[in-house]
PDB file of C-alpha atoms in Angstrom:
ATOM      1  CA  MET W   1      86.211  89.550 186.554  1.00  0.00           C
ATOM      2  CA  VAL W   2      87.022  90.167 183.096  1.00  0.00           C
ATOM      3  CA  SER W   3      85.475  93.412 181.458  1.00  0.00           C
ATOM      4  CA  GLU W   4      83.671  92.548 178.149  1.00  0.00           C
ATOM      5  CA  TYR W   5      82.795  95.350 175.259  1.00  0.00           C
ATOM      6  CA  THR W   6      82.535  93.953 172.148  1.00  0.00           C
ATOM      7  CA  TYR W   7      81.064  96.786 169.709  1.00  0.00           C
ATOM      8  CA  TYR W   8      82.945  99.170 166.984  1.00  0.00           C
ATOM      9  CA  PRO W   9      81.052 101.930 165.976  1.00  0.00           C
ATOM     10  CA  GLN W  10      82.885 102.707 163.041  1.00  0.00           C
ATOM     11  CA  THR W  11      82.170 100.031 161.067  1.00  0.00           C
ATOM     12  CA  ASP W  12      78.782  98.623 159.716  1.00  0.00           C
ATOM     13  CA  PHE W  13      79.576  94.695 160.392  1.00  0.00           C
ATOM     14  CA  PHE W  14      81.585  93.417 163.023  1.00  0.00           C
ATOM     15  CA  ILE W  15      81.945  89.906 165.022  1.00  0.00           C
ATOM     16  CA  GLU W  16      83.953  88.264 167.217  1.00  0.00           C
ATOM     17  CA  ARG W  17      84.016  85.048 169.108  1.00  0.00           C
ATOM     18  CA  VAL W  18      85.039  85.344 173.015  1.00  0.00           C
ATOM     19  CA  ASP W  19      86.404  82.627 175.373  1.00  0.00           C
ATOM     20  CA  SER W  20      86.840  82.988 178.757  1.00  0.00           C
ATOM     21  CA  ASP W  21      87.761  80.885 181.554  1.00  0.00           C
ATOM     22  CA  GLU W  22      86.045  82.653 184.272  1.00  0.00           C
ATOM     23  CA  GLY W  23      83.139  85.115 184.440  1.00  0.00           C
ATOM     24  CA  VAL W  24      82.952  88.286 182.212  1.00  0.00           C
ATOM     25  CA  ASP W  25      80.988  91.043 183.000  1.00  0.00           C
ATOM     26  CA  MET W  26      79.899  94.147 180.297  1.00  0.00           C
ATOM     27  CA  PRO W  27      81.027  97.112 182.796  1.00  0.00           C
ATOM     28  CA  THR W  28      77.775  99.113 182.329  1.00  0.00           C
ATOM     29  CA  PHE W  29      74.856  98.913 179.941  1.00  0.00           C
ATOM     30  CA  HIS W  30      75.435  99.400 176.264  1.00  0.00           C
ATOM     31  CA  ILE W  31      73.346 101.079 173.371  1.00  0.00           C
ATOM     32  CA  HIS W  32      74.255 101.568 169.542  1.00  0.00           C
ATOM     33  CA  HIS W  33      72.856 102.272 166.411  1.00  0.00           C
ATOM     34  CA  LYS W  34      73.378  98.426 165.254  1.00  0.00           C
ATOM     35  CA  PHE W  35      71.534  95.170 165.510  1.00  0.00           C
ATOM     36  CA  GLU W  36      73.069  92.565 167.686  1.00  0.00           C
ATOM     37  CA  ILE W  37      72.962  89.134 167.648  1.00  0.00           C
ATOM     38  CA  TYR W  38      74.708  86.914 170.433  1.00  0.00           C
ATOM     39  CA  TYR W  39      74.960  83.159 170.624  1.00  0.00           C
ATOM     40  CA  GLU W  40      75.979  81.253 173.638  1.00  0.00           C
ATOM     41  CA  ILE W  41      78.064  78.404 172.714  1.00  0.00           C
ATOM     42  CA  ALA W  42      78.943  77.110 176.503  1.00  0.00           C
ATOM     43  CA  GLY W  43      77.939  78.445 179.783  1.00  0.00           C
ATOM     44  CA  ALA W  44      75.467  80.227 180.684  1.00  0.00           C
ATOM     45  CA  ARG W  45      74.520  84.383 181.461  1.00  0.00           C
ATOM     46  CA  ARG W  46      72.494  86.737 182.635  1.00  0.00           C
ATOM     47  CA  TYR W  47      71.266  89.240 179.754  1.00  0.00           C
ATOM     48  CA  PHE W  48      69.345  92.662 180.555  1.00  0.00           C
ATOM     49  CA  ILE W  49      67.576  94.039 177.812  1.00  0.00           C
ATOM     50  CA  GLU W  50      65.078  96.984 177.415  1.00  0.00           C
ATOM     51  CA  ASP W  51      63.090  96.285 180.370  1.00  0.00           C
ATOM     52  CA  SER W  52      63.460  92.695 181.018  1.00  0.00           C
ATOM     53  CA  ALA W  53      66.020  90.182 182.107  1.00  0.00           C
ATOM     54  CA  TYR W  54      66.770  86.985 180.445  1.00  0.00           C
ATOM     55  CA  ILE W  55      68.914  83.730 181.758  1.00  0.00           C
ATOM     56  CA  VAL W  56      70.975  82.577 178.469  1.00  0.00           C
ATOM     57  CA  ASN W  57      71.853  78.773 178.547  1.00  0.00           C
ATOM     58  CA  ALA W  58      74.471  77.353 175.629  1.00  0.00           C
ATOM     59  CA  GLY W  59      72.727  76.768 172.317  1.00  0.00           C
ATOM     60  CA  SER W  60      70.250  80.113 172.981  1.00  0.00           C
ATOM     61  CA  VAL W  61      70.886  82.884 170.982  1.00  0.00           C
ATOM     62  CA  VAL W  62      69.636  86.655 171.552  1.00  0.00           C
ATOM     63  CA  LEU W  63      68.518  89.348 169.532  1.00  0.00           C
ATOM     64  CA  ILE W  64      68.593  93.050 170.020  1.00  0.00           C
ATOM     65  CA  GLY W  65      67.235  95.898 167.829  1.00  0.00           C
ATOM     66  CA  GLU W  66      68.973  99.085 167.194  1.00  0.00           C
ATOM     67  CA  ASN W  67      68.855 101.111 170.040  1.00  0.00           C
ATOM     68  CA  GLN W  68      68.154  98.898 172.511  1.00  0.00           C
ATOM     69  CA  ILE W  69      69.739  98.920 176.085  1.00  0.00           C
ATOM     70  CA  HIS W  70      71.653  95.992 177.204  1.00  0.00           C
ATOM     71  CA  LYS W  71      74.202  94.360 179.168  1.00  0.00           C
ATOM     72  CA  THR W  72      75.118  91.121 179.740  1.00  0.00           C
ATOM     73  CA  ALA W  73      77.209  89.125 183.496  1.00  0.00           C
ATOM     74  CA  SER W  74      78.339  85.909 184.210  1.00  0.00           C
ATOM     75  CA  LEU W  75      76.333  83.584 186.687  1.00  0.00           C
ATOM     76  CA  GLY W  76      79.040  82.869 188.866  1.00  0.00           C
ATOM     77  CA  GLU W  77      83.237  82.290 187.734  1.00  0.00           C
ATOM     78  CA  THR W  78      82.195  79.563 185.184  1.00  0.00           C
ATOM     79  CA  PRO W  79      83.973  78.934 181.837  1.00  0.00           C
ATOM     80  CA  SER W  80      81.687  80.768 178.754  1.00  0.00           C
ATOM     81  CA  SER W  81      82.127  80.989 175.220  1.00  0.00           C
ATOM     82  CA  ARG W  82      80.439  83.034 172.612  1.00  0.00           C
ATOM     83  CA  ILE W  83      79.553  84.640 169.578  1.00  0.00           C
ATOM     84  CA  VAL W  84      78.945  88.234 169.290  1.00  0.00           C
ATOM     85  CA  LEU W  85      77.986  90.436 165.865  1.00  0.00           C
ATOM     86  CA  ASN W  86      77.020  93.349 165.118  1.00  0.00           C
ATOM     87  CA  PHE W  87      75.886  94.990 162.352  1.00  0.00           C
ATOM     88  CA  GLY W  88      73.762  98.072 160.721  1.00  0.00           C
ATOM     89  CA  ARG W  89      71.117  97.973 158.207  1.00  0.00           C
ATOM     90  CA  GLU W  90      73.083  99.715 155.739  1.00  0.00           C
ATOM     91  CA  TYR W  91      75.106  96.983 155.543  1.00  0.00           C
ATOM     92  CA  LEU W  92      72.223  94.985 153.643  1.00  0.00           C
ATOM     93  CA  GLN W  93      71.500  97.792 151.493  1.00  0.00           C
ATOM     94  CA  LYS W  94      71.832  95.795 148.138  1.00  0.00           C
ATOM     95  CA  ILE W  95      70.013  92.462 149.530  1.00  0.00           C
ATOM     96  CA  THR W  96      67.382  94.622 150.275  1.00  0.00           C
ATOM     97  CA  GLN W  97      67.212  96.871 147.117  1.00  0.00           C
ATOM     98  CA  VAL W  98      66.699  93.422 145.539  1.00  0.00           C
ATOM     99  CA  PHE W  99      64.175  91.817 147.065  1.00  0.00           C
ATOM    100  CA  PRO W 100      62.297  94.982 148.842  1.00  0.00           C
ATOM    101  CA  GLU W 101      59.517  93.264 149.842  1.00  0.00           C
ATOM    102  CA  VAL W 102      61.596  90.993 152.201  1.00  0.00           C
ATOM    103  CA  ASP W 103      61.734  92.109 155.697  1.00  0.00           C
ATOM    104  CA  PHE W 104      65.407  91.383 157.417  1.00  0.00           C
ATOM    105  CA  PHE W 105      64.949  93.529 160.341  1.00  0.00           C
ATOM    106  CA  SER W 106      61.964  94.022 162.316  1.00  0.00           C
ATOM    107  CA  PHE W 107      61.734  90.659 163.768  1.00  0.00           C
ATOM    108  CA  LEU W 108      65.059  91.463 165.922  1.00  0.00           C
ATOM    109  CA  THR W 109      63.510  94.146 167.575  1.00  0.00           C
ATOM    110  CA  GLU W 110      60.230  92.647 168.936  1.00  0.00           C
ATOM    111  CA  GLU W 111      60.282  91.915 172.736  1.00  0.00           C
ATOM    112  CA  HIS W 112      58.891  88.334 172.319  1.00  0.00           C
ATOM    113  CA  ASN W 113      62.152  87.666 169.929  1.00  0.00           C
ATOM    114  CA  HIS W 114      65.083  88.762 172.319  1.00  0.00           C
ATOM    115  CA  LEU W 115      65.321  85.107 173.607  1.00  0.00           C
ATOM    116  CA  LEU W 116      65.794  82.252 171.299  1.00  0.00           C
ATOM    117  CA  SER W 117      65.847  79.215 173.610  1.00  0.00           C
ATOM    118  CA  GLY W 118      63.155  76.598 172.310  1.00  0.00           C
ATOM    119  CA  ILE W 119      65.415  75.473 169.497  1.00  0.00           C
ATOM    120  CA  SER W 120      66.672  72.144 168.574  1.00  0.00           C
ATOM    121  CA  VAL W 121      70.192  71.053 168.802  1.00  0.00           C
ATOM    122  CA  LYS W 122      70.230  70.545 164.774  1.00  0.00           C
ATOM    123  CA  GLN W 123      69.304  73.955 164.420  1.00  0.00           C
ATOM    124  CA  GLN W 124      71.632  75.585 167.159  1.00  0.00           C
ATOM    125  CA  ASN W 125      74.289  74.007 165.425  1.00  0.00           C
ATOM    126  CA  HIS W 126      73.056  75.429 161.746  1.00  0.00           C
ATOM    127  CA  VAL W 127      72.834  78.607 163.701  1.00  0.00           C
ATOM    128  CA  GLN W 128      76.336  78.480 164.826  1.00  0.00           C
ATOM    129  CA  ASN W 129      77.895  77.366 161.420  1.00  0.00           C
ATOM    130  CA  MET W 130      76.761  80.243 159.486  1.00  0.00           C
ATOM    131  CA  LEU W 131      78.091  82.295 162.536  1.00  0.00           C
ATOM    132  CA  GLN W 132      81.524  80.397 162.103  1.00  0.00           C
ATOM    133  CA  GLN W 133      81.188  80.982 158.188  1.00  0.00           C
ATOM    134  CA  LEU W 134      80.934  84.434 159.023  1.00  0.00           C
ATOM    135  CA  LEU W 135      84.330  84.512 161.509  1.00  0.00           C
ATOM    136  CA  ALA W 136      86.328  82.529 158.867  1.00  0.00           C
ATOM    137  CA  LEU W 137      85.418  85.512 156.517  1.00  0.00           C
ATOM    138  CA  GLU W 138      86.536  88.119 159.088  1.00  0.00           C
ATOM    139  CA  GLY W 139      89.861  90.071 157.669  1.00  0.00           C
ATOM    140  CA  ASP W 140      88.989  88.772 154.199  1.00  0.00           C
ATOM    141  CA  THR W 141      88.623  92.316 152.102  1.00  0.00           C
ATOM    142  CA  SER W 142      88.114  90.713 148.783  1.00  0.00           C
ATOM    143  CA  GLN W 143      84.941  91.601 147.066  1.00  0.00           C
ATOM    144  CA  GLU W 144      84.219  87.608 146.751  1.00  0.00           C
ATOM    145  CA  GLY W 145      84.505  87.769 150.744  1.00  0.00           C
ATOM    146  CA  GLU W 146      82.609  91.043 151.288  1.00  0.00           C
ATOM    147  CA  ALA W 147      79.788  89.139 148.869  1.00  0.00           C
ATOM    148  CA  MET W 148      79.529  86.153 150.530  1.00  0.00           C
ATOM    149  CA  ARG W 149      79.732  87.898 154.184  1.00  0.00           C
ATOM    150  CA  VAL W 150      76.718  89.634 152.837  1.00  0.00           C
ATOM    151  CA  MET W 151      75.043  86.553 151.754  1.00  0.00           C
ATOM    152  CA  VAL W 152      75.574  84.432 154.570  1.00  0.00           C
ATOM    153  CA  LEU W 153      74.201  87.443 156.943  1.00  0.00           C
ATOM    154  CA  ALA W 154      71.038  87.848 155.035  1.00  0.00           C
ATOM    155  CA  THR W 155      70.227  83.884 155.422  1.00  0.00           C
ATOM    156  CA  LEU W 156      71.160  83.766 158.634  1.00  0.00           C
ATOM    157  CA  LEU W 157      68.958  86.450 159.619  1.00  0.00           C
ATOM    158  CA  LEU W 158      66.064  84.689 157.292  1.00  0.00           C
ATOM    159  CA  GLU W 159      66.426  81.447 159.625  1.00  0.00           C
ATOM    160  CA  LEU W 160      66.480  83.075 162.583  1.00  0.00           C
ATOM    161  CA  LYS W 161      63.327  84.779 161.671  1.00  0.00           C
ATOM    162  CA  LYS W 162      62.016  81.548 161.252  1.00  0.00           C
ATOM    163  CA  LEU W 163      62.984  80.016 164.140  1.00  0.00           C
ATOM    164  CA  CYS W 164      61.437  83.290 166.167  1.00  0.00           C
ATOM    165  CA  LEU W 165      58.025  82.196 164.267  1.00  0.00           C
ATOM    166  CA  GLN W 166      58.398  78.622 165.313  1.00  0.00           C
ATOM    167  CA  GLN W 167      59.274  79.708 169.168  1.00  0.00           C
ATOM    168  CA  GLN W 168      55.845  81.652 169.498  1.00  0.00           C
ATOM    169  CA  GLU W 169      53.496  79.083 167.275  1.00  0.00           C
ATOM    170  CA  GLN W 170      55.531  76.716 170.080  1.00  0.00           C
ATOM    171  CA  GLY W 171      54.602  78.745 173.484  1.00  0.00           C
ATOM    172  CA  GLY W 172      57.077  81.936 173.203  1.00  0.00           C
ATOM    173  CA  GLU W 173      60.277  82.030 174.688  1.00  0.00           C
ATOM    174  CA  ARG W 174      61.093  80.691 178.058  1.00  0.00           C
ATOM    175  CA  GLY W 175      64.355  82.279 180.141  1.00  0.00           C
ATOM    176  CA  ARG W 176      62.423  85.427 181.492  1.00  0.00           C
ATOM    177  CA  VAL W 177      62.850  86.884 185.183  1.00  0.00           C
ATOM    178  CA  SER W 178      60.632  89.535 186.105  1.00  0.00           C
ATOM    179  CA  ASN W 179      59.446  90.981 189.403  1.00  0.00           C
ATOM    180  CA  HIS W 180      56.194  93.140 190.284  1.00  0.00           C
ATOM    181  CA  ILE W 181      57.817  96.064 191.967  1.00  0.00           C
ATOM    182  CA  VAL W 182      60.975  96.341 189.222  1.00  0.00           C
ATOM    183  CA  ASP W 183      58.132  96.734 186.681  1.00  0.00           C
ATOM    184  CA  GLN W 184      56.706  99.102 188.406  1.00  0.00           C
ATOM    185  CA  ILE W 185      59.798 101.066 189.196  1.00  0.00           C
ATOM    186  CA  GLN W 186      60.629 100.873 185.641  1.00  0.00           C
ATOM    187  CA  ALA W 187      57.367 102.404 184.700  1.00  0.00           C
ATOM    188  CA  TYR W 188      57.689 105.071 187.295  1.00  0.00           C
ATOM    189  CA  ILE W 189      61.285 105.912 185.523  1.00  0.00           C
ATOM    190  CA  ALA W 190      60.015 105.932 182.228  1.00  0.00           C
ATOM    191  CA  GLN W 191      57.521 108.811 182.973  1.00  0.00           C
ATOM    192  CA  HIS W 192      59.757 111.163 185.127  1.00  0.00           C
ATOM    193  CA  TYR W 193      63.198 110.284 183.928  1.00  0.00           C
ATOM    194  CA  ALA W 194      63.692 113.877 183.043  1.00  0.00           C
ATOM    195  CA  GLU W 195      63.655 115.049 186.841  1.00  0.00           C
ATOM    196  CA  LYS W 196      66.050 114.786 189.337  1.00  0.00           C
ATOM    197  CA  LEU W 197      65.499 110.895 190.771  1.00  0.00           C
ATOM    198  CA  THR W 198      67.516 109.904 193.285  1.00  0.00           C
ATOM    199  CA  LEU W 199      67.702 106.019 195.166  1.00  0.00           C
ATOM    200  CA  THR W 200      65.933 107.483 198.583  1.00  0.00           C
ATOM    201  CA  GLY W 201      63.296 109.392 196.254  1.00  0.00           C
ATOM    202  CA  ILE W 202      62.173 106.632 194.133  1.00  0.00           C
ATOM    203  CA  ALA W 203      62.354 104.398 197.229  1.00  0.00           C
ATOM    204  CA  SER W 204      60.007 106.261 199.444  1.00  0.00           C
ATOM    205  CA  GLN W 205      57.493 106.549 196.035  1.00  0.00           C
ATOM    206  CA  PHE W 206      56.896 102.712 196.460  1.00  0.00           C
ATOM    207  CA  TYR W 207      57.507 102.939 200.386  1.00  0.00           C
ATOM    208  CA  ILE W 208      59.982 100.204 200.256  1.00  0.00           C
ATOM    209  CA  SER W 209      64.154 101.055 201.989  1.00  0.00           C
ATOM    210  CA  PRO W 210      66.665 102.152 199.534  1.00  0.00           C
ATOM    211  CA  TYR W 211      68.921  99.274 200.396  1.00  0.00           C
ATOM    212  CA  TYR W 212      65.698  96.790 199.473  1.00  0.00           C
ATOM    213  CA  LEU W 213      65.469  98.702 196.323  1.00  0.00           C
ATOM    214  CA  SER W 214      69.063  98.797 195.318  1.00  0.00           C
ATOM    215  CA  ARG W 215      69.762  94.882 195.904  1.00  0.00           C
ATOM    216  CA  LEU W 216      66.152  93.921 194.075  1.00  0.00           C
ATOM    217  CA  PHE W 217      66.752  95.739 190.953  1.00  0.00           C
ATOM    218  CA  LYS W 218      70.459  94.890 191.120  1.00  0.00           C
ATOM    219  CA  LYS W 219      68.918  90.992 191.470  1.00  0.00           C
ATOM    220  CA  SER W 220      66.075  91.543 189.066  1.00  0.00           C
ATOM    221  CA  THR W 221      67.775  93.688 186.007  1.00  0.00           C
ATOM    222  CA  ASN W 222      71.521  93.098 186.008  1.00  0.00           C
ATOM    223  CA  LEU W 223      71.805  96.620 186.216  1.00  0.00           C
ATOM    224  CA  SER W 224      72.223  99.038 189.202  1.00  0.00           C
ATOM    225  CA  LEU W 225      69.203 101.489 189.696  1.00  0.00           C
ATOM    226  CA  ILE W 226      71.610 105.048 188.477  1.00  0.00           C
ATOM    227  CA  GLU W 227      72.836 102.588 185.319  1.00  0.00           C
ATOM    228  CA  TYR W 228      69.285 101.657 184.347  1.00  0.00           C
ATOM    229  CA  ILE W 229      67.662 105.601 184.733  1.00  0.00           C
ATOM    230  CA  ASN W 230      71.171 106.675 182.755  1.00  0.00           C
ATOM    231  CA  GLY W 231      70.340 104.307 179.918  1.00  0.00           C
ATOM    232  CA  VAL W 232      66.564 105.114 179.900  1.00  0.00           C
ATOM    233  CA  ARG W 233      68.207 108.916 179.963  1.00  0.00           C
ATOM    234  CA  ILE W 234      70.615 107.961 176.953  1.00  0.00           C
ATOM    235  CA  LYS W 235      68.013 106.670 174.726  1.00  0.00           C
ATOM    236  CA  ALA W 236      65.764 109.762 175.382  1.00  0.00           C
ATOM    237  CA  ALA W 237      69.004 111.954 174.446  1.00  0.00           C
ATOM    238  CA  GLN W 238      69.464 109.423 170.845  1.00  0.00           C
ATOM    239  CA  ASN W 239      66.049 110.573 170.078  1.00  0.00           C
ATOM    240  CA  LEU W 240      66.546 114.285 170.606  1.00  0.00           C
ATOM    241  CA  ILE W 241      70.177 114.463 169.108  1.00  0.00           C
ATOM    242  CA  GLU W 242      68.232 112.701 165.569  1.00  0.00           C
ATOM    243  CA  LYS W 243      65.170 114.211 165.670  1.00  0.00           C
ATOM    244  CA  SER W 244      66.205 117.888 166.858  1.00  0.00           C
ATOM    245  CA  THR W 245      68.795 120.602 166.071  1.00  0.00           C
ATOM    246  CA  ASP W 246      68.888 121.376 170.165  1.00  0.00           C
ATOM    247  CA  SER W 247      72.222 122.000 171.254  1.00  0.00           C
ATOM    248  CA  ILE W 248      73.993 118.984 173.330  1.00  0.00           C
ATOM    249  CA  SER W 249      73.779 120.879 176.763  1.00  0.00           C
ATOM    250  CA  ALA W 250      69.857 121.199 176.123  1.00  0.00           C
ATOM    251  CA  VAL W 251      69.952 117.672 175.054  1.00  0.00           C
ATOM    252  CA  ALA W 252      71.762 117.310 178.350  1.00  0.00           C
ATOM    253  CA  ARG W 253      69.297 119.215 180.573  1.00  0.00           C
ATOM    254  CA  ASN W 254      66.246 117.788 178.985  1.00  0.00           C
ATOM    255  CA  THR W 255      66.543 114.275 179.742  1.00  0.00           C
ATOM    256  CA  GLY W 256      67.835 114.647 182.929  1.00  0.00           C
ATOM    257  CA  PHE W 257      71.428 115.241 183.234  1.00  0.00           C
ATOM    258  CA  MET W 258      72.923 117.442 185.947  1.00  0.00           C
ATOM    259  CA  THR W 259      75.808 118.790 183.809  1.00  0.00           C
ATOM    260  CA  THR W 260      76.637 118.667 180.474  1.00  0.00           C
ATOM    261  CA  ALA W 261      80.144 117.288 181.192  1.00  0.00           C
ATOM    262  CA  HIS W 262      78.387 113.595 182.836  1.00  0.00           C
ATOM    263  CA  PHE W 263      76.040 113.185 180.019  1.00  0.00           C
ATOM    264  CA  ARG W 264      78.911 113.458 177.567  1.00  0.00           C
ATOM    265  CA  ARG W 265      80.956 111.092 179.770  1.00  0.00           C
ATOM    266  CA  VAL W 266      77.768 108.693 179.978  1.00  0.00           C
ATOM    267  CA  PHE W 267      76.801 109.222 176.262  1.00  0.00           C
ATOM    268  CA  LYS W 268      80.253 107.804 175.234  1.00  0.00           C
ATOM    269  CA  ASP W 269      80.477 104.905 177.903  1.00  0.00           C
ATOM    270  CA  ALA W 270      76.949 103.536 176.405  1.00  0.00           C
ATOM    271  CA  THR W 271      77.507 104.502 172.644  1.00  0.00           C
ATOM    272  CA  GLY W 272      81.462 104.557 171.921  1.00  0.00           C
ATOM    273  CA  MET W 273      80.854 108.144 170.397  1.00  0.00           C
ATOM    274  CA  SER W 274      80.844 111.545 171.965  1.00  0.00           C
ATOM    275  CA  PRO W 275      76.709 113.476 171.846  1.00  0.00           C
ATOM    276  CA  GLN W 276      78.469 115.229 168.567  1.00  0.00           C
ATOM    277  CA  GLN W 277      79.910 112.537 166.594  1.00  0.00           C
ATOM    278  CA  TYR W 278      77.028 110.463 167.251  1.00  0.00           C
ATOM    279  CA  ARG W 279      74.818 113.576 165.398  1.00  0.00           C
ATOM    280  CA  GLN W 280      77.619 113.380 162.463  1.00  0.00           C
ATOM    281  CA  TYR W 281      77.251 109.551 162.382  1.00  0.00           C
ATOM    282  CA  TYR W 282      73.273 109.363 162.540  1.00  0.00           C
ATOM    283  CA  LYS W 283      73.353 112.177 159.894  1.00  0.00           C
ATOM    284  CA  ARG W 284      75.855 110.137 157.823  1.00  0.00           C
ATOM    285  CA  ILE W 285      73.960 106.840 157.585  1.00  0.00           C
ATOM    286  CA  ASN W 286      70.801 108.565 156.932  1.00  0.00           C
ATOM    287  CA  LYS W 287      71.409 110.085 153.743  1.00  0.00           C
TER     288      LYS W 287
END
């Protein structure tokens, strides 16, 4: 099984095509202060975003907002191809200043827009062609190349926004996987993430065996229970780092981590930065 980790926190724009002859799994959940567009060219994937899991087939587009937990995994050992694009809202700053009345971003964060699965082959090809244009511009550091990249990205966002509205008019997204017990467990974790949480303790709250809980949660979300808990805690930690002057050790303690060392390790695995680097990065992009 091959690992996949496509994200560079040091850049405001990154795009990559990934082709694999075998199953590809993210080693852990992922979260970053950027938007992400994921286009499945061939194959099928299971994608976990926030509190939901989705089946992503060829021709589908996955949209992920800023600071949204996500993880992708293969559906068996089948070949797959995909294009992954990460960008910060500051990357389109010049265009958003010219068109202040146009909302380029908020649709990317809305839960009902996470999976664009009901678009025609013609629309799929249109989206893929724009992504291919952005791939072709990768490495072009000229001012003309940068201008083309920004304009193509802005056009792509407006096209995707229109497709999201169209999908809602046709009855909404398809491909979402859900389970009533898992939904309740996720709500419980959201309320108690700052406390000590264990597999056995949570299982007892819902009168099920730890073994059953572990298997059910993994099957439904593509995450282990501890991965999910850590993801919720990391989101809370990001919020504290951004909006408070609390020390890193205080942030770790107030979000349920037993040690600061463990918090630092999990935070870096999830974001690509240490907690202190993240604080500095957040200050820089919000000057």
